[in-house]
Coordinates of C-alpha atoms and ligand atoms in Angstrom, one line a residue:
M1 CA 18.3 25.9 -21.4
Q2 CA 17.1 22.3 -21.7
S3 CA 19.7 20.7 -19.3
D4 CA 18.2 18.6 -16.5
A5 CA 20.0 20.7 -13.8
L6 CA 18.5 23.8 -15.2
Q7 CA 15.0 22.3 -15.4
T8 CA 15.2 21.2 -11.7
L9 CA 15.9 24.8 -10.6
L10 CA 13.5 26.4 -13.1
K11 CA 10.4 27.2 -11.0
N12 CA 7.3 29.1 -12.1
G13 CA 5.4 30.4 -9.1
S14 CA 5.7 31.9 -5.7
Y15 CA 7.2 29.9 -2.9
I16 CA 5.1 30.4 0.2
N17 CA 5.2 28.4 3.4
G18 CA 7.4 25.8 1.8
E19 CA 5.0 25.3 -1.2
W20 CA 4.9 26.4 -4.8
K21 CA 1.9 28.4 -5.7
S22 CA 0.4 28.7 -9.1
A23 CA -2.0 31.4 -10.3
Q24 CA -4.4 31.9 -13.2
Q25 CA -2.5 35.0 -14.4
K26 CA 1.0 34.4 -15.6
F27 CA 3.7 36.8 -16.8
D28 CA 6.5 36.3 -19.2
V29 CA 10.2 36.3 -18.3
T30 CA 12.2 37.1 -21.5
N31 CA 15.9 37.0 -22.3
P32 CA 17.0 40.6 -22.8
A33 CA 19.6 39.5 -25.3
T34 CA 17.2 37.7 -27.7
G35 CA 13.7 38.7 -26.7
E36 CA 12.9 34.9 -26.3
L37 CA 10.6 33.6 -23.7
V38 CA 12.5 32.0 -20.8
A39 CA 9.5 31.1 -18.6
Q40 CA 6.0 32.0 -17.7
V41 CA 5.6 32.7 -14.0
A42 CA 2.5 32.9 -11.8
D43 CA 1.5 36.4 -11.1
A44 CA 1.0 36.7 -7.4
S45 CA -2.0 38.6 -5.9
E46 CA -2.1 40.7 -2.7
D47 CA -3.6 37.7 -1.0
D48 CA -0.5 35.7 -1.8
A49 CA 1.6 38.5 -0.3
H50 CA -0.6 38.4 2.8
A51 CA -0.3 34.6 3.0
A52 CA 3.5 34.8 2.7
I53 CA 3.7 37.3 5.6
E54 CA 1.4 35.2 7.7
A55 CA 3.5 32.1 7.0
A56 CA 6.6 34.0 8.0
D57 CA 4.9 35.3 11.1
S58 CA 3.9 31.8 12.2
A59 CA 7.4 30.3 11.3
F60 CA 9.0 33.1 13.4
K61 CA 7.7 31.6 16.6
S62 CA 9.9 28.5 16.2
W63 CA 12.8 29.9 14.0
S64 CA 13.5 32.7 16.5
K65 CA 14.0 30.1 19.2
T66 CA 16.5 27.9 17.3
T67 CA 20.1 28.3 18.4
A68 CA 22.6 30.2 16.4
A69 CA 24.4 27.0 15.7
E70 CA 21.3 25.4 14.3
R71 CA 20.6 28.4 12.0
A72 CA 24.3 28.5 11.0
A73 CA 24.2 24.8 10.0
L74 CA 21.2 25.3 7.8
L75 CA 22.6 28.4 6.2
R76 CA 25.9 26.5 5.6
K77 CA 23.9 23.8 3.7
W78 CA 22.2 26.5 1.6
F79 CA 25.6 28.0 0.9
N80 CA 27.0 24.6 -0.2
L81 CA 24.0 24.0 -2.5
M82 CA 24.3 27.4 -4.0
T83 CA 28.0 26.9 -4.7
D84 CA 27.5 23.4 -6.0
H85 CA 24.9 24.8 -8.4
A86 CA 26.8 28.0 -9.3
E87 CA 27.0 27.2 -13.0
T88 CA 23.3 26.4 -13.4
L89 CA 22.2 29.4 -11.3
G90 CA 24.6 31.5 -13.3
H91 CA 23.1 30.2 -16.6
L92 CA 19.6 31.0 -15.3
L93 CA 20.7 34.4 -14.2
T94 CA 22.2 35.2 -17.7
L95 CA 19.0 34.0 -19.4
E96 CA 16.7 36.4 -17.4
Q97 CA 19.1 39.3 -16.7
G98 CA 21.6 39.3 -19.7
K99 CA 24.9 39.7 -17.9
P100 CA 27.8 37.6 -19.3
L101 CA 27.9 34.0 -18.0
A102 CA 31.2 34.4 -16.2
E103 CA 29.9 37.5 -14.4
A104 CA 26.6 35.7 -13.6
I105 CA 28.5 32.8 -12.0
G106 CA 30.6 35.4 -10.2
E107 CA 27.4 37.0 -8.9
V108 CA 26.1 33.6 -7.6
K109 CA 29.4 33.0 -5.8
Y110 CA 29.4 36.6 -4.4
G111 CA 25.7 36.1 -3.3
A112 CA 26.5 32.7 -1.7
G113 CA 29.4 34.4 0.1
Y114 CA 26.8 36.4 2.1
I115 CA 25.2 33.2 3.2
E116 CA 28.5 31.8 4.3
W117 CA 29.4 35.1 6.0
F118 CA 26.2 35.4 8.0
A119 CA 26.2 31.6 8.8
E120 CA 29.4 32.4 10.7
E121 CA 28.2 35.8 12.1
A122 CA 25.1 34.2 13.6
K123 CA 27.2 32.8 16.4
R124 CA 28.6 36.2 17.2
V125 CA 25.5 38.1 18.3
Y126 CA 26.9 39.4 21.6
G127 CA 25.0 41.5 24.2
D128 CA 26.5 43.6 27.0
T129 CA 26.6 44.0 30.7
I130 CA 26.8 47.6 31.9
P131 CA 27.8 48.7 35.4
G132 CA 24.5 49.4 37.2
P133 CA 23.5 52.8 38.7
A134 CA 23.0 51.3 42.2
A135 CA 24.5 48.5 44.3
D136 CA 21.3 46.3 44.0
K137 CA 20.9 46.9 40.2
R138 CA 22.3 45.2 37.2
V139 CA 22.0 46.4 33.6
V140 CA 22.1 43.7 30.9
V141 CA 21.6 44.2 27.1
I142 CA 20.4 41.3 24.9
K143 CA 19.8 41.2 21.2
Q144 CA 16.8 39.6 19.6
P145 CA 15.6 39.1 16.0
V146 CA 13.3 42.0 14.9
G147 CA 10.6 39.6 13.5
V148 CA 9.2 39.2 10.0
V149 CA 11.3 41.0 7.4
T150 CA 10.0 41.9 3.9
A151 CA 12.2 42.9 1.0
I152 CA 11.9 44.2 -2.6
T153 CA 15.0 43.5 -4.7
P154 CA 16.2 44.7 -8.1
W155 CA 16.9 43.1 -11.5
N156 CA 20.5 44.1 -11.7
F157 CA 21.7 41.5 -9.1
P158 CA 18.9 38.9 -9.0
N159 CA 20.9 36.7 -6.7
A160 CA 23.2 38.7 -4.5
M161 CA 20.8 41.4 -3.5
I162 CA 18.5 38.7 -2.0
T163 CA 21.2 36.7 -0.2
R164 CA 22.7 39.9 1.3
K165 CA 19.4 40.6 3.0
A166 CA 17.9 37.1 3.5
A167 CA 21.1 35.5 5.0
A168 CA 21.4 38.3 7.5
A169 CA 17.8 38.1 8.4
L170 CA 17.8 34.3 8.8
A171 CA 21.1 34.3 10.8
A172 CA 19.6 36.8 13.2
G173 CA 16.5 34.6 13.7
C174 CA 14.1 36.6 11.6
T175 CA 11.9 35.1 8.9
F176 CA 11.8 36.6 5.4
V177 CA 9.5 37.4 2.4
V178 CA 11.0 38.8 -0.8
R179 CA 9.4 40.2 -3.9
P180 CA 12.1 40.0 -6.6
A181 CA 12.0 42.3 -9.6
T182 CA 9.4 41.3 -12.3
E183 CA 12.1 41.0 -14.9
T184 CA 14.2 38.5 -12.8
P185 CA 12.1 36.2 -10.6
L186 CA 13.8 32.9 -11.7
S187 CA 17.0 33.3 -9.7
A188 CA 15.0 34.0 -6.6
L189 CA 12.8 30.9 -7.1
A190 CA 15.8 28.7 -7.8
M191 CA 17.3 30.0 -4.5
A192 CA 14.0 29.1 -2.8
E193 CA 14.3 25.5 -4.2
L194 CA 17.8 25.2 -2.8
A195 CA 16.7 26.7 0.6
H196 CA 14.0 24.0 0.6
Q197 CA 16.6 21.3 -0.2
A198 CA 18.9 22.7 2.5
G199 CA 16.1 22.0 5.0
I200 CA 15.3 25.6 5.9
P201 CA 11.8 25.2 7.5
A202 CA 8.6 26.2 5.7
G203 CA 7.7 29.8 6.1
V204 CA 11.2 31.0 7.0
F205 CA 12.1 32.0 3.4
N206 CA 9.3 33.0 1.1
V207 CA 9.3 34.4 -2.4
V208 CA 6.4 36.3 -3.9
T209 CA 6.6 36.8 -7.7
G210 CA 4.3 39.3 -9.4
T211 CA 3.8 42.2 -11.7
Q212 CA 1.6 44.3 -9.4
S213 CA 4.5 46.4 -8.0
S214 CA 2.4 49.0 -6.2
A215 CA -0.2 46.6 -4.7
L216 CA 2.4 44.1 -3.5
G217 CA 4.7 46.8 -2.3
K218 CA 1.9 48.2 -0.1
V219 CA 1.3 44.8 1.5
L220 CA 5.0 44.3 2.1
T221 CA 5.5 47.7 3.7
Q222 CA 2.2 48.0 5.6
H223 CA 1.1 44.6 6.9
P224 CA 0.9 44.9 10.7
R225 CA 3.0 41.7 11.2
V226 CA 6.0 43.1 9.3
A227 CA 8.7 44.4 11.6
K228 CA 11.2 45.5 9.1
F229 CA 11.3 46.3 5.4
T230 CA 14.5 46.4 3.3
F231 CA 14.8 47.6 -0.3
T232 CA 17.5 47.9 -3.0
G233 CA 16.5 50.0 -6.0
S234 CA 16.1 53.6 -7.1
T235 CA 15.9 56.5 -4.8
G236 CA 12.5 57.6 -6.3
V237 CA 10.8 54.3 -5.5
G238 CA 12.7 54.1 -2.2
K239 CA 11.1 57.3 -1.1
I240 CA 7.6 56.0 -1.9
L241 CA 8.3 52.8 0.1
L242 CA 9.8 54.7 3.0
K243 CA 6.6 56.8 3.2
Q244 CA 4.5 53.7 3.2
C245 CA 6.6 52.2 6.1
A246 CA 6.2 55.4 8.1
D247 CA 2.6 54.7 9.2
G248 CA 3.6 51.5 10.8
V249 CA 6.9 52.9 12.0
K250 CA 8.7 49.9 10.4
K251 CA 12.4 49.4 10.8
V252 CA 13.9 50.1 7.4
S253 CA 17.1 49.5 5.4
M254 CA 17.4 51.3 2.1
E255 CA 20.1 50.7 -0.5
L256 CA 19.3 53.3 -3.2
G257 CA 20.8 55.1 -6.2
G258 CA 24.3 56.3 -6.7
N259 CA 26.3 58.7 -8.8
A260 CA 29.9 57.5 -8.1
P261 CA 32.8 59.9 -8.9
F262 CA 36.1 58.3 -10.0
I263 CA 39.0 60.7 -9.5
V264 CA 42.3 60.3 -11.2
F265 CA 44.9 62.6 -9.6
E266 CA 48.1 63.6 -11.4
D267 CA 50.2 61.3 -9.2
A268 CA 48.1 58.2 -9.9
D269 CA 49.4 55.0 -11.4
L270 CA 47.5 55.5 -14.7
D271 CA 47.5 51.9 -15.7
A272 CA 46.1 50.8 -12.4
A273 CA 43.5 53.6 -12.6
V274 CA 42.5 52.4 -16.1
E275 CA 42.1 48.8 -14.8
G276 CA 40.1 50.0 -11.8
L277 CA 37.9 52.1 -14.0
M278 CA 37.2 49.2 -16.3
L279 CA 36.0 47.2 -13.3
S280 CA 34.0 49.9 -11.7
K281 CA 32.4 51.2 -14.9
Y282 CA 31.7 48.2 -17.1
R283 CA 30.6 45.6 -14.5
N284 CA 27.1 44.5 -15.5
A285 CA 27.2 46.8 -18.5
G286 CA 27.2 49.8 -16.1
Q287 CA 23.9 48.8 -14.4
T288 CA 25.1 48.8 -10.9
C289 CA 24.4 51.3 -8.1
V290 CA 28.2 51.5 -7.3
C291 CA 29.2 51.9 -10.9
T292 CA 31.4 54.8 -11.7
N293 CA 29.3 57.6 -13.2
R294 CA 31.6 60.7 -13.3
I295 CA 35.3 60.3 -14.2
Y296 CA 37.3 63.4 -13.1
V297 CA 40.8 63.3 -14.6
H298 CA 43.5 65.8 -13.7
D299 CA 44.3 68.2 -16.6
S300 CA 48.0 67.2 -16.7
V301 CA 47.2 63.5 -17.3
H302 CA 43.9 63.8 -19.1
D303 CA 44.9 63.0 -22.7
Q304 CA 47.2 60.2 -21.7
F305 CA 44.6 58.6 -19.5
V306 CA 41.8 58.9 -22.1
E307 CA 44.1 57.2 -24.7
K308 CA 45.0 54.3 -22.4
F309 CA 41.4 53.9 -21.3
V310 CA 39.9 53.9 -24.8
A311 CA 42.4 51.3 -25.9
K312 CA 41.0 49.0 -23.1
V313 CA 37.4 49.8 -23.9
R314 CA 38.0 48.8 -27.5
E315 CA 38.8 45.3 -26.3
L316 CA 35.3 44.8 -24.8
K317 CA 33.2 42.3 -26.6
I318 CA 29.4 43.0 -26.7
G319 CA 26.8 40.3 -27.3
N320 CA 24.7 37.6 -25.8
G321 CA 26.0 36.8 -22.3
L322 CA 26.0 33.1 -23.1
D323 CA 28.4 33.5 -26.0
E324 CA 32.1 32.9 -25.4
G325 CA 34.3 35.9 -24.6
V326 CA 31.4 38.4 -24.2
N327 CA 32.0 41.0 -21.5
I328 CA 29.1 43.4 -22.1
G329 CA 25.6 41.9 -22.3
P330 CA 22.4 43.7 -23.2
L331 CA 20.7 46.3 -21.0
I332 CA 17.7 45.1 -19.2
H333 CA 15.2 46.4 -21.8
Q334 CA 14.9 48.7 -24.8
K335 CA 13.7 51.6 -22.6
A336 CA 16.9 51.4 -20.6
V337 CA 18.8 51.8 -23.9
Q338 CA 16.7 54.8 -24.9
D339 CA 17.2 56.4 -21.4
V340 CA 21.0 56.1 -21.6
K341 CA 21.0 57.4 -25.2
Q342 CA 19.0 60.4 -24.1
L343 CA 21.6 61.3 -21.5
V344 CA 24.4 61.0 -24.2
D345 CA 22.4 63.0 -26.8
D346 CA 21.6 65.8 -24.3
S347 CA 25.2 66.0 -23.1
V348 CA 26.5 66.1 -26.7
A349 CA 24.0 68.8 -27.5
Q350 CA 25.6 70.8 -24.6
G351 CA 29.2 70.3 -26.0
A352 CA 30.4 66.9 -24.9
Q353 CA 32.2 64.7 -27.5
I354 CA 31.8 61.0 -28.1
V355 CA 35.4 59.7 -28.6
Y356 CA 34.5 56.0 -28.7
G357 CA 31.2 54.0 -29.2
G358 CA 28.0 55.6 -30.3
T359 CA 24.4 55.4 -31.0
P360 CA 22.3 52.2 -30.4
Q361 CA 19.7 51.0 -32.9
E362 CA 16.2 52.1 -32.2
D363 CA 14.7 48.7 -31.1
S364 CA 17.8 47.1 -29.6
T365 CA 18.6 46.1 -26.0
F366 CA 22.4 46.5 -26.7
F367 CA 24.4 49.7 -26.0
A368 CA 28.0 49.6 -27.1
P369 CA 30.6 50.7 -24.5
T370 CA 31.0 54.4 -25.1
V371 CA 33.4 57.1 -23.9
V372 CA 32.5 60.7 -23.8
T373 CA 34.9 63.6 -23.0
G374 CA 34.4 67.3 -22.4
V375 CA 31.6 66.5 -19.9
T376 CA 30.9 69.2 -17.3
Q377 CA 29.3 69.0 -13.9
Q378 CA 25.8 70.2 -15.0
M379 CA 25.5 67.9 -18.1
P380 CA 23.0 65.0 -17.7
L381 CA 25.8 62.4 -18.0
A382 CA 27.3 63.8 -14.8
A383 CA 24.2 65.0 -13.0
E384 CA 22.2 61.8 -13.4
E385 CA 22.7 58.1 -12.7
I386 CA 23.7 56.7 -16.1
F387 CA 23.0 52.9 -15.5
G388 CA 24.6 52.0 -18.8
P389 CA 28.1 51.4 -20.3
V390 CA 28.9 55.1 -20.9
S391 CA 32.0 56.6 -19.5
A392 CA 31.6 60.4 -18.9
I393 CA 35.0 62.1 -18.5
L394 CA 35.4 65.6 -16.9
R395 CA 38.6 67.6 -16.3
F396 CA 39.9 69.2 -13.1
S397 CA 43.0 70.9 -11.9
D398 CA 42.6 71.4 -8.1
E399 CA 42.2 68.9 -5.3
S400 CA 39.7 70.9 -3.3
D401 CA 37.6 71.8 -6.4
V402 CA 37.4 68.2 -7.4
I403 CA 36.3 67.1 -3.9
A404 CA 33.6 69.8 -3.9
Q405 CA 32.5 68.6 -7.4
A406 CA 32.5 64.9 -6.3
N407 CA 30.3 65.8 -3.3
D408 CA 28.0 68.0 -5.3
S409 CA 25.3 65.3 -5.6
E410 CA 22.3 64.2 -3.7
Y411 CA 23.8 60.7 -3.8
G412 CA 26.5 59.3 -1.5
L413 CA 26.9 55.6 -2.2
A414 CA 30.4 54.8 -3.6
A415 CA 33.4 56.9 -4.7
Y416 CA 36.8 56.0 -6.1
F417 CA 40.0 57.7 -6.5
Y418 CA 43.6 57.0 -7.5
S419 CA 46.6 58.7 -6.0
R420 CA 49.9 57.6 -4.6
D421 CA 50.3 60.5 -2.2
I422 CA 49.6 59.2 1.3
G423 CA 48.6 62.6 2.7
R424 CA 46.2 63.1 -0.2
V425 CA 44.8 59.6 0.3
W426 CA 43.8 60.5 3.9
R427 CA 42.6 64.0 3.0
V428 CA 40.4 62.9 0.1
S429 CA 39.1 59.8 1.9
E430 CA 37.9 61.8 4.9
Q431 CA 36.3 64.5 2.8
L432 CA 34.3 62.4 0.4
E433 CA 30.7 62.3 1.4
F434 CA 30.1 58.6 0.5
G435 CA 29.4 55.4 2.4
M436 CA 32.1 53.5 0.5
V437 CA 35.4 54.7 -1.0
G438 CA 37.7 52.7 -3.3
I439 CA 41.3 54.0 -2.9
N440 CA 43.4 52.7 -5.8
E441 CA 40.7 50.0 -6.2
G442 CA 37.7 49.6 -8.5
A443 CA 36.1 46.5 -7.0
I444 CA 34.9 47.3 -3.5
S445 CA 32.0 44.8 -2.9
N446 CA 32.5 41.8 -0.7
P447 CA 30.6 40.1 2.1
A448 CA 33.0 41.1 4.9
A449 CA 32.5 44.8 4.1
P450 CA 29.7 47.2 5.1
F451 CA 27.8 48.1 1.9
G452 CA 25.6 51.2 2.0
G453 CA 25.3 54.9 1.4
V454 CA 24.8 58.3 2.9
K455 CA 22.5 61.2 1.8
Q456 CA 19.8 60.0 -0.6
S457 CA 21.7 56.8 -1.3
G458 CA 20.0 55.2 1.6
S459 CA 20.3 54.1 5.2
G460 CA 21.6 51.0 6.9
R461 CA 24.5 48.7 6.0
E462 CA 24.5 45.2 4.4
G463 CA 27.2 42.6 4.7
S464 CA 29.9 42.7 7.4
K465 CA 29.2 42.5 11.2
Y466 CA 27.2 45.7 10.8
G467 CA 24.8 44.0 8.4
L468 CA 23.5 41.7 11.1
E469 CA 22.7 44.6 13.5
D470 CA 20.0 45.8 11.1
Y471 CA 18.0 42.7 11.8
L472 CA 18.4 42.8 15.6
E473 CA 16.6 44.7 18.3
I474 CA 18.4 45.8 21.4
K475 CA 16.6 44.9 24.7
Y476 CA 17.8 46.3 28.0
L477 CA 17.1 44.3 31.1
C478 CA 17.2 46.2 34.4
M479 CA 17.5 43.7 37.3
G480 CA 16.8 45.1 40.7
G481 CA 16.6 43.8 44.3
I482 CA 19.9 42.0 44.1
Ligands
LIG501 C1 24.0 47.3 -6.4 O1 24.0 47.7 -7.6 O2 23.3 47.9 -5.6 C2 24.9 46.2 -5.9 C3 26.3 46.2 -6.3 C4 27.2 45.4 -5.4 O3 26.7 44.6 -4.5 O4 28.4 45.4 -5.7

């Protein structure tokens, strides 16, 4: 915590118009593994949020006129600085969020990957020419940046959820204001410092750190100069923010909750399925929107699969993310532990059985990896988003039944299934009502792929060539008198 590199990137106030802002009120950022104070950060007011949007609005006038190559070069510098500082950024991320250091460094590289991706995509914003309706008319389509973009990002990925939005926005020629989660502002501020070092002009990338979620959220969704709002977080909060955006008819992208099914068919390679499940369930201690939530295992392979899976889960080491060999860190706070415990307790009361793991201590932020069998579709562990390291296993015997069960959710973010039957692979992929499907694969996120969901999991796509479109307006030019 004391290293010079860390101190250089440890900032303690909002970054607005290229300057660090202090405030009389401060809030504590604590390490979820130890409860220790990591930093005290200036608590931004609504005025600060207004100032950030106005700075972004004024910077938009020149940033939107830079060439794609100029923006790409600056983004590339930012990417290089992020990768050069990946270990320090990872350390900071573990301190404020808790995930194991290797995973935190992995997130920083994953996050930086979006900056690299969009630096390259900036040069590929193509328009169209369309055959005109008359001999003297021409139809041309150009694409232009939408304007000032505001964002609210979550604590589970304090780095990558910002870069995935900001890099696309900046590449498109938009300017950006983000309010990171109160629990994890330090990664965002460290990224602002590196954006500054990269030479990204004042006002183009702004960070507003504060505890007044509702007041700051209103400014970010309702300020007249905001053209687009983008959010990653729960469906409940997303709905409130969407309503706030409605009055100003803001463009929106929403990456909301999930309840991912993971289906193991009778023809699956069980070892591969266990490996994929470990990745998709225990990443970030299960605190990921795309984490597996409901594991459907075919009757004929159920017992064998559970045995293999529990053997792997036993190998997981829980502890402080900075300690060697730890693969499961704490949950973000004690309330998260109690919420997950409630889901387990309520499901056990309805007949589910804990086959591995168990009950956390009352005042702990740690929840041991846990496996529960005998879960059914209506039990809380299947019906609700767990957001913790609990594997809920259900049985099935028929392909169409399991597809119907998998789709029986208001969410539609990610789904996974394992099968070696090519016909089934197509049938199931096409019928699953989810934005992303992992087929014989548990790790689906990467900058080249379109990340996003259907149903109440949100709208819009992030990453990939589609991710840039969300930050561009289409303008049609009709040229007559030719
Ligand atoms: C999320 O939890 O929403 C992000 C996960 C990812 O990018 O893989």
